[in-house]
PDB file of C-alpha atoms in Angstrom:
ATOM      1  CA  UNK A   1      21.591   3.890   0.748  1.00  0.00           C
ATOM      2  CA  UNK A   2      22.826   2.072   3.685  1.00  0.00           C
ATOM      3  CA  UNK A   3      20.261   1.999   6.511  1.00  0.00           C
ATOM      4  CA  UNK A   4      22.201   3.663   9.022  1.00  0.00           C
ATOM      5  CA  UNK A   5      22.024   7.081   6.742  1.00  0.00           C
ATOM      6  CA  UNK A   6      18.173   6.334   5.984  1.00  0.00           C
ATOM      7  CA  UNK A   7      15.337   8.333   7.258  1.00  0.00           C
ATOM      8  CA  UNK A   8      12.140   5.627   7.218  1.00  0.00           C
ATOM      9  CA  UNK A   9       9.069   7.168   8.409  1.00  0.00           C
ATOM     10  CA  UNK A  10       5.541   5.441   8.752  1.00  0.00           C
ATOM     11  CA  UNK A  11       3.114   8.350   8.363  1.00  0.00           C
ATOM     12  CA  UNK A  12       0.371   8.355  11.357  1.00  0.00           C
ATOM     13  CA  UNK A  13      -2.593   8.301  10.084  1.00  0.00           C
ATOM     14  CA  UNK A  14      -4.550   7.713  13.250  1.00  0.00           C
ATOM     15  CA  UNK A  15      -6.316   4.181  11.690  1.00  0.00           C
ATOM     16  CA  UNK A  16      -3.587   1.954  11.365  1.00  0.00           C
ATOM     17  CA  UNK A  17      -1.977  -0.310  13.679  1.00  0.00           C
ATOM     18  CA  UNK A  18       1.141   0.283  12.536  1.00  0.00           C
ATOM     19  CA  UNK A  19       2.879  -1.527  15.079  1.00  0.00           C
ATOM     20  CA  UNK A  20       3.814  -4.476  13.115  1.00  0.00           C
ATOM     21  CA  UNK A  21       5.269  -2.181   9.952  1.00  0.00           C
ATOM     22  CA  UNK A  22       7.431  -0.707  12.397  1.00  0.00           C
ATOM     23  CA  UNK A  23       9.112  -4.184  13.674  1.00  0.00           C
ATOM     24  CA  UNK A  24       9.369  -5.688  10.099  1.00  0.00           C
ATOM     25  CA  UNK A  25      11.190  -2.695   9.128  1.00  0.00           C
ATOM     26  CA  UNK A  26      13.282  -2.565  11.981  1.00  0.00           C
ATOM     27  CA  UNK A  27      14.179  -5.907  11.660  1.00  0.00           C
ATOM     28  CA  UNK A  28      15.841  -5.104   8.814  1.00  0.00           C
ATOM     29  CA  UNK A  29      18.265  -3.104  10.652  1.00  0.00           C
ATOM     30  CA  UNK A  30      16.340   0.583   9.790  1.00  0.00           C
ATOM     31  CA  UNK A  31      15.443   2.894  12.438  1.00  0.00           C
ATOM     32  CA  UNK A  32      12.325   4.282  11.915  1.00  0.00           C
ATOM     33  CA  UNK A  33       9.700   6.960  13.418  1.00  0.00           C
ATOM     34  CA  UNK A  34       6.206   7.152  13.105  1.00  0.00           C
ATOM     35  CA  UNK A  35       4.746  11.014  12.436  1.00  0.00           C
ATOM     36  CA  UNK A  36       2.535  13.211  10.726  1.00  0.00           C
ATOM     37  CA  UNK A  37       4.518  16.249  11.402  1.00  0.00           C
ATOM     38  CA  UNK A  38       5.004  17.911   7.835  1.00  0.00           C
ATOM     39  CA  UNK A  39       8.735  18.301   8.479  1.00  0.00           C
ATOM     40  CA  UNK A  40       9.495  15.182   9.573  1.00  0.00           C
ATOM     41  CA  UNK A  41       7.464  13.463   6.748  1.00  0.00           C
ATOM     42  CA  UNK A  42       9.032  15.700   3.960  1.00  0.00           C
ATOM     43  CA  UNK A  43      12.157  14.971   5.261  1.00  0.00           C
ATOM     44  CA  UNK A  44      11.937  11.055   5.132  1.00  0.00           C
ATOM     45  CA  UNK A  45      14.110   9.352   2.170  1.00  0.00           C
ATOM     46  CA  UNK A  46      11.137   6.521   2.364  1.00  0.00           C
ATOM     47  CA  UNK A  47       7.579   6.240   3.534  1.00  0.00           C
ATOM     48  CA  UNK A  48       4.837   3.777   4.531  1.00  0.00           C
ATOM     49  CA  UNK A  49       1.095   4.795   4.397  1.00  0.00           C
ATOM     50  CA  UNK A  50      -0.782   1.659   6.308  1.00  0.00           C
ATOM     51  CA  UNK A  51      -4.244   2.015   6.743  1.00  0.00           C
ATOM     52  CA  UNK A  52      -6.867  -0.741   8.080  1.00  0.00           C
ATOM     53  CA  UNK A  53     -10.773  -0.480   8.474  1.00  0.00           C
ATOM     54  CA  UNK A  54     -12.821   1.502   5.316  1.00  0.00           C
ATOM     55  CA  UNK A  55     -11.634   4.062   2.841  1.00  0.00           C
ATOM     56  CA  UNK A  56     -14.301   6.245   4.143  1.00  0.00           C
ATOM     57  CA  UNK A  57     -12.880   6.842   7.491  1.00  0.00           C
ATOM     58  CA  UNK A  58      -9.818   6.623   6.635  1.00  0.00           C
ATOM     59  CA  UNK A  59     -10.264   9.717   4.496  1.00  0.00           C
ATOM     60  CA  UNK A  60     -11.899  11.479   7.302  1.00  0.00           C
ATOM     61  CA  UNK A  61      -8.937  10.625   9.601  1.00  0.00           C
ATOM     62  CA  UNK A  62      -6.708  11.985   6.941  1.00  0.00           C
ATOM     63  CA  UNK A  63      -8.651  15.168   6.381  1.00  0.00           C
ATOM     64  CA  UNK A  64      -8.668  15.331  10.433  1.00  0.00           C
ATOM     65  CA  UNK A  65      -4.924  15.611  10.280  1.00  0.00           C
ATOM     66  CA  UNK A  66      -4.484  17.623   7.077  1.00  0.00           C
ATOM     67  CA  UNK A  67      -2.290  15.086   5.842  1.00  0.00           C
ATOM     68  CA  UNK A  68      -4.263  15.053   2.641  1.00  0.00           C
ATOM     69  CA  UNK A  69      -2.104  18.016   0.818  1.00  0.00           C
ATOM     70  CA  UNK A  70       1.207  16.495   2.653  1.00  0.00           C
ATOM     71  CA  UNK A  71       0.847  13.202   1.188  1.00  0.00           C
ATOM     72  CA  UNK A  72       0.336  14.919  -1.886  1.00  0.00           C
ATOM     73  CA  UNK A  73       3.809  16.658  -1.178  1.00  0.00           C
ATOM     74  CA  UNK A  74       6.260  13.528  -0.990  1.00  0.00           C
ATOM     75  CA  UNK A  75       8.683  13.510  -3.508  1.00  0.00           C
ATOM     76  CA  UNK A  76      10.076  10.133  -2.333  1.00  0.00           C
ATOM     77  CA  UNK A  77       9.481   6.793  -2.756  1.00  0.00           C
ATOM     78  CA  UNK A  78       6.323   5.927  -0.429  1.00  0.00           C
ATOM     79  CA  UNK A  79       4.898   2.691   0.190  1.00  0.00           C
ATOM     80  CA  UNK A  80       0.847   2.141   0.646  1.00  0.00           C
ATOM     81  CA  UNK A  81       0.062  -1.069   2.693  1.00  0.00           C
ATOM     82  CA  UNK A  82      -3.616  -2.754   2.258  1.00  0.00           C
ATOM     83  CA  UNK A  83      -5.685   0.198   2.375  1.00  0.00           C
ATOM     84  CA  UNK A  84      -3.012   2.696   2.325  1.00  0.00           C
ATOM     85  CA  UNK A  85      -2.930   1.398  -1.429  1.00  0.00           C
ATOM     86  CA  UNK A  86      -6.181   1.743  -2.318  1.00  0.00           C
ATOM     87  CA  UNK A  87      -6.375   5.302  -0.660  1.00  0.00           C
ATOM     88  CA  UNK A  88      -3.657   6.033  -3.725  1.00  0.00           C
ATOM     89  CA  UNK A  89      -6.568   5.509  -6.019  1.00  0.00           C
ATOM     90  CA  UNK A  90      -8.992   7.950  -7.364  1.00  0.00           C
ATOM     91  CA  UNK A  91     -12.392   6.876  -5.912  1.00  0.00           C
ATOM     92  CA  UNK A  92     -13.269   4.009  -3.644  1.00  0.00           C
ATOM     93  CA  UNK A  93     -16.794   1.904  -3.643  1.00  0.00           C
ATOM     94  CA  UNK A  94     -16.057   1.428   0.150  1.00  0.00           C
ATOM     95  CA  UNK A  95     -18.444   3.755   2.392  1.00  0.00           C
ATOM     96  CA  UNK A  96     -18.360   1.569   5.402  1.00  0.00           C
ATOM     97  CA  UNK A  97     -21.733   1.298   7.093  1.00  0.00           C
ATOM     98  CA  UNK A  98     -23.406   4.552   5.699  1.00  0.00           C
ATOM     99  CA  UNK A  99     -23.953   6.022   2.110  1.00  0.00           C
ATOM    100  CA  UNK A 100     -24.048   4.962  -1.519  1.00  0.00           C
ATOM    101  CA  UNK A 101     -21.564   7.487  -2.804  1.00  0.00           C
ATOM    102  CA  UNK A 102     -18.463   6.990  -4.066  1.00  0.00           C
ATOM    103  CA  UNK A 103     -15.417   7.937  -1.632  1.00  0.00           C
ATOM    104  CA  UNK A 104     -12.886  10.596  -2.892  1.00  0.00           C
ATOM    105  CA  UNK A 105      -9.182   9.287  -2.442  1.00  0.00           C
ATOM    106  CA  UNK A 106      -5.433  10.980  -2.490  1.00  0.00           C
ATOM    107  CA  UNK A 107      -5.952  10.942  -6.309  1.00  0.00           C
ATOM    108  CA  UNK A 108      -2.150   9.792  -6.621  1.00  0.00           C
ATOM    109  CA  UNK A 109      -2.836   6.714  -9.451  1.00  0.00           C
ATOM    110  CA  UNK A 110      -5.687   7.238 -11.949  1.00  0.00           C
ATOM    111  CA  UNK A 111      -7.848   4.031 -10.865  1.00  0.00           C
ATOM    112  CA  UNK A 112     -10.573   3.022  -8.964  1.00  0.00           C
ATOM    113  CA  UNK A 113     -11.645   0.832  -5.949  1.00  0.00           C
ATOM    114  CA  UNK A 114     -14.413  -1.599  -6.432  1.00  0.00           C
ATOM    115  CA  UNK A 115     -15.858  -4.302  -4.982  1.00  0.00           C
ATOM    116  CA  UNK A 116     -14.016  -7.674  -5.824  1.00  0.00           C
ATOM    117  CA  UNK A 117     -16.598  -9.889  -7.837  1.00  0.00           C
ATOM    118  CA  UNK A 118     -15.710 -13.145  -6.500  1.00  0.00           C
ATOM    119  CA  UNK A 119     -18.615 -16.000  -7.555  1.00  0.00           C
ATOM    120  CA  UNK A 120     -18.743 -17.915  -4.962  1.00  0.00           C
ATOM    121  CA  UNK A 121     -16.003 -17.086  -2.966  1.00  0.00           C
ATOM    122  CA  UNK A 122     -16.023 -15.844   0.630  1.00  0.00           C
ATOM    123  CA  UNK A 123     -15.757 -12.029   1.060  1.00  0.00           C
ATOM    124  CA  UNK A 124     -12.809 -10.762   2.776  1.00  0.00           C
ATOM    125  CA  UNK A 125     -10.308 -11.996   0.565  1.00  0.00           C
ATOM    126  CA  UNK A 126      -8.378 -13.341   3.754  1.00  0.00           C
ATOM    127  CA  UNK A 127      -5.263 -15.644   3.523  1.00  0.00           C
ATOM    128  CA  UNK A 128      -2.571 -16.499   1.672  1.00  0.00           C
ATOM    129  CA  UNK A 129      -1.849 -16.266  -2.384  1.00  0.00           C
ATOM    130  CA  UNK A 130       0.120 -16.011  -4.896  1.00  0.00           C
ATOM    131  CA  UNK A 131       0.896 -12.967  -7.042  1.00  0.00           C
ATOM    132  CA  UNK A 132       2.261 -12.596 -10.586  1.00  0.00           C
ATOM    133  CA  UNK A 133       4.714  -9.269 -10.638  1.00  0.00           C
ATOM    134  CA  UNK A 134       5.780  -7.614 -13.612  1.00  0.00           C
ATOM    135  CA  UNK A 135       9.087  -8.868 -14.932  1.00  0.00           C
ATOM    136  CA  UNK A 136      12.069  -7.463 -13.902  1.00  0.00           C
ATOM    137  CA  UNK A 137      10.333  -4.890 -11.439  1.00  0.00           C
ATOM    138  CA  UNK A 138      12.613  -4.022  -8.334  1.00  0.00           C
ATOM    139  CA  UNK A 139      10.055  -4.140  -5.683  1.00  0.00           C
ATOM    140  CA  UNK A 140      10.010  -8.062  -6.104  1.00  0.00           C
ATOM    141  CA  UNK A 141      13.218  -8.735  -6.576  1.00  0.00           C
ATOM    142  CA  UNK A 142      14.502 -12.091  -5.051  1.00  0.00           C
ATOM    143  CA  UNK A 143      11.616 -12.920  -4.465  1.00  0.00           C
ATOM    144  CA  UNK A 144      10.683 -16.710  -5.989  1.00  0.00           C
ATOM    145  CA  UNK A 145       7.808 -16.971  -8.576  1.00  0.00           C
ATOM    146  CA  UNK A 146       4.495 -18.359  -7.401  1.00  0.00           C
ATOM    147  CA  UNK A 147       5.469 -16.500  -3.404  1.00  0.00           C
ATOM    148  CA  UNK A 148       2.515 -16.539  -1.032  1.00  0.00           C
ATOM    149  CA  UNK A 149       1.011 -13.182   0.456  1.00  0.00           C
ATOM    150  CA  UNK A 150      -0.926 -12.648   2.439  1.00  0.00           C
ATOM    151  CA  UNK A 151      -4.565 -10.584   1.893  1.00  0.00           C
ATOM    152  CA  UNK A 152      -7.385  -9.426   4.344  1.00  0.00           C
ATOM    153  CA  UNK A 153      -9.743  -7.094   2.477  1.00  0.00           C
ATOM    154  CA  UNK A 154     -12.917  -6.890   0.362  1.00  0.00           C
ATOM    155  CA  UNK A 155     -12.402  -3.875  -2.470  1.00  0.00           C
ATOM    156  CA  UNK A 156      -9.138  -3.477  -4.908  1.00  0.00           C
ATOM    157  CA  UNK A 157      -7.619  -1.803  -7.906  1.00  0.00           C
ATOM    158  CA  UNK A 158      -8.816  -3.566 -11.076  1.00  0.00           C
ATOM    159  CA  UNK A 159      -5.996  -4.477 -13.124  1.00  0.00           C
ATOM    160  CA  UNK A 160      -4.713  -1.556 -15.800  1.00  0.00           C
ATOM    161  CA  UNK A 161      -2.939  -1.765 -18.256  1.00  0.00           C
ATOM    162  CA  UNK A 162      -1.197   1.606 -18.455  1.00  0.00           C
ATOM    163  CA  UNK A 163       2.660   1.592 -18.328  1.00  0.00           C
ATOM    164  CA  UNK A 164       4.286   2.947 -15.692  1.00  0.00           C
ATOM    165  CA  UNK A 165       5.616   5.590 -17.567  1.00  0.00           C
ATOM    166  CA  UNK A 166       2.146   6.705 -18.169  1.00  0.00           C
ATOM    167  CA  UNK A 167       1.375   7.350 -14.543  1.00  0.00           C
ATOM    168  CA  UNK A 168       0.563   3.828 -13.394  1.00  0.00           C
ATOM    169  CA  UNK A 169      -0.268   1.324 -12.477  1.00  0.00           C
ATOM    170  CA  UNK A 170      -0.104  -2.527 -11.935  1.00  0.00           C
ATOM    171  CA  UNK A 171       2.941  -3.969 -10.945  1.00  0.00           C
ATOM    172  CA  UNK A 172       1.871  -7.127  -9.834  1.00  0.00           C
ATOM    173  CA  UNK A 173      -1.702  -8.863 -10.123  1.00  0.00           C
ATOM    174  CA  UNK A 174      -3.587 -11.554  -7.972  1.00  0.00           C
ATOM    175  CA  UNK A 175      -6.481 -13.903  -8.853  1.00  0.00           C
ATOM    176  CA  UNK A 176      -9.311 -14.391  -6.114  1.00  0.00           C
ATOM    177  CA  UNK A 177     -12.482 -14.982  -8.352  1.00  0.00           C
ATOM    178  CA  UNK A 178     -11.285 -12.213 -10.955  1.00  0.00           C
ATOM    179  CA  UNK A 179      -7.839 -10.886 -11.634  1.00  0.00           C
ATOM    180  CA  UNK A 180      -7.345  -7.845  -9.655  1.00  0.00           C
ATOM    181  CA  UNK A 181      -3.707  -5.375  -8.325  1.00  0.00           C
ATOM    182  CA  UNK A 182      -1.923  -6.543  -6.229  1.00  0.00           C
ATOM    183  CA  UNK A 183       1.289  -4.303  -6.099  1.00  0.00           C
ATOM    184  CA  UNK A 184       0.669  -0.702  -8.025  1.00  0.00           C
ATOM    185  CA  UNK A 185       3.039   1.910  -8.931  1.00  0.00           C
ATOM    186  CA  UNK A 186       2.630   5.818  -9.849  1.00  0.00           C
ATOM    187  CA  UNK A 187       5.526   7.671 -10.182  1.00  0.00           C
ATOM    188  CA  UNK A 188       7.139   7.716  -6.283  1.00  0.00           C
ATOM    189  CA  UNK A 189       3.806   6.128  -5.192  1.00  0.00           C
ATOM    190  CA  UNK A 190       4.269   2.481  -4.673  1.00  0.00           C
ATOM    191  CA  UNK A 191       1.243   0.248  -3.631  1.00  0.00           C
ATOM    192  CA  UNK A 192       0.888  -3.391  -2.088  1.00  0.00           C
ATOM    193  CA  UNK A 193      -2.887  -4.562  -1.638  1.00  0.00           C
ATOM    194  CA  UNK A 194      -1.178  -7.286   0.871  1.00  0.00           C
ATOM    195  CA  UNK A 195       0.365  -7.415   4.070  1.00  0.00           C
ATOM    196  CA  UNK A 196       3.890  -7.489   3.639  1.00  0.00           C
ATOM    197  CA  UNK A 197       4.654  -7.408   7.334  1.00  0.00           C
ATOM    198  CA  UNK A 198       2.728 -10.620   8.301  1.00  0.00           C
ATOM    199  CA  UNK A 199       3.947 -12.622   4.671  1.00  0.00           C
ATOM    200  CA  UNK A 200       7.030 -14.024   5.654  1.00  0.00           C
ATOM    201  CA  UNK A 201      10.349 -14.229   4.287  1.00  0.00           C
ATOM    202  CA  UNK A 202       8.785 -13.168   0.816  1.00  0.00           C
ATOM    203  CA  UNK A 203       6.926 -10.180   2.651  1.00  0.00           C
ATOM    204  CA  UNK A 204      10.311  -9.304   4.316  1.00  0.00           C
ATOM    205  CA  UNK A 205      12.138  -9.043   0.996  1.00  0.00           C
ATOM    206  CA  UNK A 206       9.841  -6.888  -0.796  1.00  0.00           C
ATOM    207  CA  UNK A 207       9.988  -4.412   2.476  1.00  0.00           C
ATOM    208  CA  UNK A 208      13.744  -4.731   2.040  1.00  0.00           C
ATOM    209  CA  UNK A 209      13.958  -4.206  -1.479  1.00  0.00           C
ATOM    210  CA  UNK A 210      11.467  -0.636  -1.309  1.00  0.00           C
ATOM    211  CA  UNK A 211      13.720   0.090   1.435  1.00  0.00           C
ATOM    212  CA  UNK A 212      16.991   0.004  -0.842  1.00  0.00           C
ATOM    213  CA  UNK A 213      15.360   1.227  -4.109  1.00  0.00           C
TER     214      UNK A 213
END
């Protein structure tokens, strides 16, 4: 679909920056509009759900804005960014600063969030690395084996092995102390635990090639 006949819409979720989403994508040459009206985010032919900070407020936000049910509503392709991937999962081990329980998420990909077991690695997972996709999946294509991305976070999907016909769910997996998702895919729910936005030409491509799926 060219991008001139596109509707791209980054849904507002009220903890997200989303600032820099917006310029990669329109440096692609896509106009795009940043809402969490229910009309305007049904209407969009593609989405981006960014989402920074802990899964626990970020679920309140979401609640706050009954975008909960909405999200739940998009029959077209929509893209989670960092946390907005992990709030595609089922439960997240990420309470922030108060509670042991676990945090109930969109529900949209049967997996959980947990804690990345990393030895003695630091905690974030901050910087660039490389991630291994699944072969011939459109989200990376042209992009050259062994690309760098790059990661700021501390929780992730743990690998699955379910097909994607099954409902899910990795795409694309990353090493950083244990093997862990780094690109996810549900049906119309696409995930990427990385920044694409701030990873380059490699980032760019992968926006570009949601963008024309």
């Amino acid at each position: 679909m060219a991008s001139e006949n596109q509707k791209v819409v980054i849904i507002d979720t009220g903890c997200a920056n989303v600032s820099s989403v917006r310029f990669a994508i329109e440096r692609l040459g896509y106009t795009v509009s940043v809402s969490k009206e229910p009309s305007i985010v049904l209407a969009a032919d593609k989405l981006f759900l960014p989402g920074v900070g802990t899964a626990s407020e970020a679920m309140k936000n979401l609640r706050e804005r009954d975008l909960v049910e909405l999200i739940k509503q998009v029959d077209k392709p929509l893209l989670g960014i960092c946390l907005g991937m992990q709030l595609l999962g089922e439960l997240s081990e990420e309470q922030g600063q108060s509670g042991t329980e676990l945090v109930p998420c969109l529900g949209l990909c049967d997996a959980p969030i947990k804690k990345l077991e990393t030895g003695s690695l630091p905690l974030p997972h901050m910087g660039w690395n490389t991630v291994t996709p699944a072969e011939g999946h459109p989200l990376f294509n042209d992009i050259p084996a062994g690309s760098y991305f790059y990661f700021v976070h501390s929780y992730a999907m743990p690998v699955s092995t379910k097909c994607a016909e099954q409902g899910g769910y990795t795409i694309a997996r990353c090493e950083y102390g244990q093997p862990f998702t780094a690109a996810v895919q549900s049906g119309n729910y696409y995930g990427v635990q990385f920044h694409p936005e701030r990873s380059s030409k490699a980032g760019a491509q992968l926006i570009k090639n949601f963008l024309e799926m």
